[in-house]
Short mmCIF file of C-alpha atoms and ligand atoms in Angstrom, two decimals:
data_model
loop_
_atom_site.label_atom_id
_atom_site.label_comp_id
_atom_site.label_asym_id
_atom_site.label_seq_id
_atom_site.Cartn_x
_atom_site.Cartn_y
_atom_site.Cartn_z
CA MET X 1 -21.06 -31.78 2.80
CA ARG X 2 -17.78 -32.66 1.33
CA SER X 3 -15.14 -30.21 0.20
CA LEU X 4 -15.64 -29.18 -3.35
CA GLY X 5 -12.21 -30.12 -3.82
CA GLY X 6 -12.73 -33.91 -3.00
CA GLY X 7 -10.51 -33.71 0.03
CA ASP X 8 -7.89 -31.39 -1.60
CA LEU X 9 -9.27 -27.88 -1.62
CA GLY X 10 -6.98 -24.89 -1.19
CA PHE X 11 -8.94 -21.56 -0.45
CA VAL X 12 -7.74 -17.91 -0.38
CA PRO X 13 -10.22 -15.38 1.00
CA THR X 14 -9.97 -11.83 -0.39
CA MET X 15 -11.60 -8.47 -0.76
CA GLY X 16 -10.51 -8.35 -4.52
CA ALA X 17 -8.37 -5.63 -6.07
CA PHE X 18 -5.79 -8.05 -6.54
CA HIS X 19 -2.03 -7.45 -6.32
CA GLU X 20 1.04 -9.56 -6.16
CA GLY X 21 0.37 -10.36 -2.45
CA HIS X 22 -2.94 -11.85 -3.31
CA LEU X 23 -1.45 -13.69 -6.21
CA SER X 24 1.38 -15.14 -4.15
CA LEU X 25 -1.19 -16.82 -2.01
CA MET X 26 -3.05 -18.20 -4.95
CA ARG X 27 0.18 -19.54 -6.56
CA GLU X 28 1.13 -21.30 -3.52
CA ALA X 29 -2.43 -22.90 -3.21
CA ARG X 30 -2.08 -23.87 -6.81
CA GLN X 31 1.09 -25.81 -6.09
CA HIS X 32 -0.49 -27.83 -3.34
CA HIS X 33 -4.01 -28.58 -4.26
CA LYS X 34 -6.03 -30.28 -6.83
CA THR X 35 -8.74 -27.42 -6.67
CA VAL X 36 -8.01 -23.91 -5.71
CA CYS X 37 -10.84 -21.53 -4.87
CA VAL X 38 -10.62 -17.64 -4.23
CA SER X 39 -13.26 -15.75 -2.61
CA LEU X 40 -13.82 -12.23 -3.59
CA PHE X 41 -16.02 -10.38 -1.38
CA VAL X 42 -15.79 -6.77 0.01
CA ASN X 43 -17.17 -7.55 3.58
CA PRO X 44 -19.36 -4.70 4.98
CA LEU X 45 -19.26 -6.21 8.44
CA GLN X 46 -15.47 -5.55 8.97
CA PHE X 47 -15.69 -1.74 7.90
CA GLY X 48 -16.54 1.00 10.58
CA PRO X 49 -19.18 3.64 9.94
CA ASN X 50 -16.45 6.22 8.75
CA GLU X 51 -14.34 3.73 6.83
CA ASP X 52 -14.01 3.26 2.99
CA LEU X 53 -16.31 0.53 2.21
CA GLU X 54 -18.14 2.36 -0.61
CA LYS X 55 -14.87 3.70 -2.07
CA TYR X 56 -12.86 0.39 -1.52
CA PRO X 57 -11.29 -0.40 -4.99
CA ARG X 58 -13.32 -2.84 -7.04
CA ASN X 59 -12.39 -4.34 -10.30
CA GLU X 60 -14.02 -7.92 -10.67
CA ALA X 61 -13.31 -8.29 -14.37
CA ARG X 62 -9.50 -7.65 -13.76
CA ASP X 63 -9.63 -9.88 -10.71
CA PHE X 64 -11.22 -12.76 -12.59
CA GLU X 65 -8.75 -12.54 -15.37
CA LEU X 66 -5.79 -12.45 -12.94
CA ALA X 67 -7.05 -15.38 -10.91
CA ASN X 68 -7.38 -17.22 -14.13
CA SER X 69 -3.76 -16.49 -15.03
CA VAL X 70 -2.35 -18.03 -12.01
CA GLY X 71 -4.56 -21.17 -12.55
CA VAL X 72 -7.34 -20.61 -9.93
CA ASP X 73 -10.20 -23.11 -10.44
CA ILE X 74 -13.14 -21.14 -8.66
CA VAL X 75 -13.78 -17.65 -7.99
CA PHE X 76 -16.59 -17.24 -5.44
CA ALA X 77 -17.89 -13.69 -5.56
CA PRO X 78 -21.20 -13.66 -3.74
CA SER X 79 -23.40 -10.50 -3.39
CA ARG X 80 -23.96 -9.05 0.08
CA GLU X 81 -27.47 -10.27 0.15
CA GLU X 82 -26.08 -13.80 -0.31
CA ILE X 83 -23.75 -13.57 2.38
CA TYR X 84 -25.91 -11.56 4.77
CA PRO X 85 -29.64 -12.07 4.13
CA ARG X 86 -29.36 -11.32 7.95
CA GLN X 87 -26.92 -11.76 10.50
CA SER X 88 -27.93 -12.48 14.00
CA THR X 89 -24.60 -14.35 14.99
CA MET X 90 -21.40 -12.80 15.52
CA ILE X 91 -18.04 -14.45 16.34
CA HIS X 92 -15.95 -12.43 18.66
CA VAL X 93 -12.30 -13.68 19.35
CA ALA X 94 -11.94 -12.17 23.01
CA GLY X 95 -8.47 -10.68 23.67
CA LEU X 96 -6.64 -10.87 20.47
CA SER X 97 -9.44 -8.84 18.62
CA ASP X 98 -9.58 -6.02 21.29
CA LEU X 99 -5.96 -4.91 20.87
CA TRP X 100 -4.16 -2.58 18.36
CA GLU X 101 -6.28 -2.74 15.24
CA GLY X 102 -9.29 -3.70 17.15
CA GLN X 103 -8.80 -0.49 19.38
CA VAL X 104 -8.57 1.82 16.54
CA ARG X 105 -11.31 -0.18 14.45
CA PRO X 106 -13.92 -1.36 17.10
CA GLY X 107 -15.78 -4.43 15.70
CA HIS X 108 -13.43 -5.10 12.81
CA PHE X 109 -12.22 -8.46 13.76
CA ASP X 110 -15.81 -9.59 14.63
CA GLY X 111 -16.68 -8.72 11.03
CA VAL X 112 -13.55 -10.38 9.88
CA ALA X 113 -13.89 -13.55 11.98
CA THR X 114 -17.72 -13.90 11.09
CA VAL X 115 -17.16 -13.66 7.59
CA VAL X 116 -14.16 -16.22 7.49
CA ALA X 117 -16.20 -18.45 9.41
CA LYS X 118 -19.22 -18.36 7.12
CA LEU X 119 -16.70 -18.70 3.99
CA PHE X 120 -15.11 -21.69 5.54
CA ASN X 121 -18.63 -23.33 6.18
CA ILE X 122 -19.66 -22.56 2.65
CA VAL X 123 -16.34 -23.42 0.76
CA ARG X 124 -15.29 -26.18 3.23
CA PRO X 125 -11.55 -26.04 2.30
CA ASP X 126 -8.88 -28.16 3.58
CA ILE X 127 -6.15 -25.41 4.01
CA ALA X 128 -6.90 -21.71 3.74
CA TYR X 129 -4.13 -19.09 2.74
CA PHE X 130 -3.64 -15.85 4.54
CA GLY X 131 -0.94 -13.24 4.39
CA TRP X 132 1.35 -12.26 7.49
CA LYS X 133 0.85 -8.49 6.25
CA ASP X 134 -2.27 -8.75 8.37
CA LEU X 135 -0.68 -10.20 11.28
CA GLN X 136 -3.31 -9.56 13.86
CA GLN X 137 -5.85 -10.98 11.39
CA CYS X 138 -3.76 -14.21 11.11
CA LEU X 139 -3.60 -14.66 14.90
CA VAL X 140 -7.26 -13.95 15.36
CA ILE X 141 -8.37 -16.54 12.61
CA ASN X 142 -5.82 -19.04 13.88
CA ARG X 143 -7.47 -18.85 17.58
CA MET X 144 -10.98 -18.93 15.89
CA THR X 145 -10.35 -22.26 14.04
CA GLU X 146 -8.80 -23.72 17.15
CA ASP X 147 -11.37 -22.55 19.51
CA LEU X 148 -14.22 -23.73 17.25
CA ASN X 149 -12.61 -26.91 16.10
CA GLN X 150 -13.21 -25.78 12.47
CA GLY X 151 -10.95 -28.38 10.97
CA VAL X 152 -9.39 -26.06 8.62
CA LYS X 153 -5.57 -25.85 8.48
CA LEU X 154 -4.02 -22.36 7.94
CA LYS X 155 -0.84 -21.47 6.02
CA PHE X 156 0.47 -17.94 6.36
CA LEU X 157 2.66 -16.40 3.75
CA ASP X 158 5.23 -13.52 3.95
CA THR X 159 4.38 -10.06 3.01
CA VAL X 160 4.93 -9.09 -0.78
CA ARG X 161 6.41 -5.77 -1.12
CA GLU X 162 6.86 -3.24 -3.76
CA PRO X 163 10.49 -2.61 -5.12
CA ASP X 164 11.10 0.24 -2.50
CA GLY X 165 9.86 -1.90 0.31
CA LEU X 166 6.25 -0.77 0.66
CA ALA X 167 3.82 -3.73 1.59
CA MET X 168 1.59 -4.24 -1.16
CA SER X 169 -1.99 -3.25 -0.23
CA SER X 170 -5.25 -2.42 -2.27
CA ARG X 171 -5.39 0.59 -0.29
CA ASN X 172 -2.09 2.06 -1.62
CA ALA X 173 -3.99 3.33 -4.52
CA TYR X 174 -5.42 5.96 -2.25
CA LEU X 175 -2.02 7.57 -2.00
CA THR X 176 -1.11 10.72 -3.67
CA PRO X 177 2.24 10.62 -5.51
CA GLU X 178 3.87 12.78 -2.87
CA LEU X 179 2.55 10.51 -0.03
CA ARG X 180 3.43 7.39 -2.00
CA ALA X 181 7.11 8.55 -2.20
CA LYS X 182 7.08 8.90 1.67
CA ALA X 183 5.28 5.58 2.50
CA PRO X 184 8.34 3.19 2.36
CA LEU X 185 9.88 4.92 5.47
CA LEU X 186 7.37 2.83 7.45
CA GLN X 187 9.09 -0.39 6.54
CA ARG X 188 12.40 1.14 6.69
CA ALA X 189 11.80 2.37 10.18
CA LEU X 190 10.88 -1.17 11.16
CA GLY X 191 13.97 -2.67 9.64
CA ASN X 192 16.03 0.08 11.39
CA LEU X 193 14.54 -0.86 14.64
CA VAL X 194 14.82 -4.46 14.47
CA GLY X 195 18.47 -4.12 13.46
CA SER X 196 19.23 -2.01 16.45
CA PHE X 197 17.15 -3.92 19.06
CA SER X 198 19.15 -5.33 22.17
CA ASN X 199 17.71 -7.57 24.81
CA ASN X 200 17.58 -4.67 27.32
CA ALA X 201 14.06 -3.62 28.06
CA GLY X 202 14.96 -0.02 28.76
CA ASP X 203 16.88 0.35 25.40
CA ILE X 204 13.70 -1.08 23.62
CA ASP X 205 11.53 1.42 25.18
CA ALA X 206 13.68 4.20 23.91
CA GLN X 207 14.13 2.92 20.48
CA LEU X 208 10.35 2.31 20.14
CA GLU X 209 9.95 5.95 21.13
CA ASN X 210 12.64 7.10 18.62
CA GLY X 211 10.80 5.01 15.93
CA ARG X 212 7.61 6.87 16.67
CA GLU X 213 9.19 10.29 16.79
CA LEU X 214 10.75 9.53 13.43
CA LEU X 215 7.66 8.60 11.84
CA SER X 216 5.70 11.62 13.35
CA SER X 217 8.20 13.95 12.17
CA SER X 218 8.22 12.55 8.67
CA GLY X 219 4.32 13.24 8.50
CA PHE X 220 2.83 10.04 9.70
CA LEU X 221 0.08 10.09 12.13
CA VAL X 222 1.36 7.00 14.21
CA ASP X 223 -1.61 4.80 15.85
CA TYR X 224 0.76 2.43 17.42
CA LEU X 225 4.49 1.15 16.94
CA GLU X 226 4.96 -1.71 19.43
CA LEU X 227 7.06 -4.91 20.19
CA VAL X 228 4.33 -7.37 20.82
CA SER X 229 4.31 -11.23 21.76
CA LEU X 230 3.19 -13.35 18.87
CA SER X 231 1.16 -15.54 21.14
CA ASP X 232 -1.08 -12.91 22.78
CA LEU X 233 -0.27 -9.69 21.03
CA ARG X 234 0.74 -7.96 24.21
CA PRO X 235 3.79 -5.52 24.46
CA VAL X 236 6.88 -7.59 25.35
CA ARG X 237 10.55 -6.44 25.84
CA LYS X 238 12.36 -9.50 24.72
CA LEU X 239 13.02 -10.51 21.23
CA ASP X 240 12.04 -14.28 20.75
CA ASP X 241 8.51 -15.08 19.62
CA ALA X 242 7.87 -11.30 19.19
CA ALA X 243 6.84 -9.04 16.34
CA LEU X 244 7.24 -5.30 15.71
CA ILE X 245 3.84 -4.09 14.54
CA VAL X 246 2.93 -0.52 13.20
CA ALA X 247 -0.04 1.52 11.97
CA ALA X 248 0.13 4.93 10.90
CA LYS X 249 -1.95 7.31 8.77
CA LEU X 250 -0.25 9.14 5.81
CA GLY X 251 -2.86 11.78 4.67
CA SER X 252 -6.20 9.87 4.91
CA THR X 253 -4.55 6.46 3.99
CA ARG X 254 -4.01 4.09 6.80
CA LEU X 255 -1.01 1.89 6.30
CA ILE X 256 -0.22 -1.35 8.50
CA ASP X 257 3.11 -3.27 8.46
CA ASN X 258 4.98 -5.72 10.71
CA VAL X 259 8.22 -7.60 11.09
CA ARG X 260 8.14 -10.97 12.97
CA LEU X 261 11.46 -11.57 14.78
CA ALA X 262 10.43 -15.19 15.10
CA LYS X 263 8.38 -17.37 13.03
CA PRO X 264 6.30 -19.75 14.79
CA GLY X 265 4.62 -22.63 13.11
CA GLU X 266 6.43 -22.18 9.77
P1 AMP O 1 -7.48 -8.48 1.38
O1 AMP O 1 -8.09 -8.63 0.11
O2 AMP O 1 -6.80 -7.16 1.73
O3 AMP O 1 -8.46 -8.92 2.42
O4 AMP O 1 -6.28 -9.70 1.67
C1 AMP O 1 -6.61 -10.86 1.31
C2 AMP O 1 -5.44 -11.79 1.65
O5 AMP O 1 -4.44 -11.28 1.09
C3 AMP O 1 -5.26 -11.66 3.30
O6 AMP O 1 -4.78 -12.95 3.82
C4 AMP O 1 -4.05 -10.56 3.29
O7 AMP O 1 -3.07 -10.74 4.47
C5 AMP O 1 -3.28 -11.12 2.05
N1 AMP O 1 -2.38 -9.85 1.61
C6 AMP O 1 -2.73 -8.65 1.52
N2 AMP O 1 -1.55 -8.00 1.09
C7 AMP O 1 -0.61 -8.78 1.04
C8 AMP O 1 0.89 -8.67 0.79
N3 AMP O 1 1.20 -7.57 0.49
N4 AMP O 1 1.56 -9.87 0.82
C9 AMP O 1 1.04 -11.05 1.02
N5 AMP O 1 -0.19 -11.16 1.41
C10 AMP O 1 -1.12 -10.08 1.32
#
């Protein structure tokens, strides 16, 4: 089967509830392809049993309008039954999937990898667009496409932020006004840490610990705040080819963010 775009199809997989982050991926795809397809599917396979699958924000009519407004040609919005009449085959990207988000959300990346592989097989894009906001997801999908010779080129785009620095996310809508006011501290803490890092391993350890304490004392429940290698996501204590990653809960809302200290492949 040929790509719908006749060899020039850009694809943006999403779970909907569009914000400027999603739209930036669509605009970039629009600039580079004859045909742009966006998928809109809240993937049950990537939600844990106690997560927010049922209350995940949904507004298809608005999403269709927004996609149309940035020149998307095709919105693919399948039902659960269409995507999963059954699912015996799961994709597990060993190693990368098991750390960080994968530890806090077991099975999450198997759900992500499986749905993205299925969407690639259905849509047959030439290039697919993802956001660095979900850094671990970018690395998992990149590894999957290489391991499985999927032949889809990937482009990763920078995180779009609110004016106060908070990374845009569909889940920000869950924050109460009081917690919303606190949320930008997450990104500020990352920025301060990056500014203060030296190449001394002991210093980096101490600074990371300070960062965790600062966030905890400001009301965040920190899942992790680490300096990791961009190749395998393991902790590192040197600054090249590294990223600072964070996940923390504010009330019942879980926020993630990151800063890349080097930008491989860009
Ligand atoms: P989602 O609908 O949350 O699954 O996200 C769909 C795509 O948009 C993923 O590739 C995300 O990484 C990307 N994305 C989400 N938030 C942002 C953001 N603030 N800036 C850039 N890309 C984003």
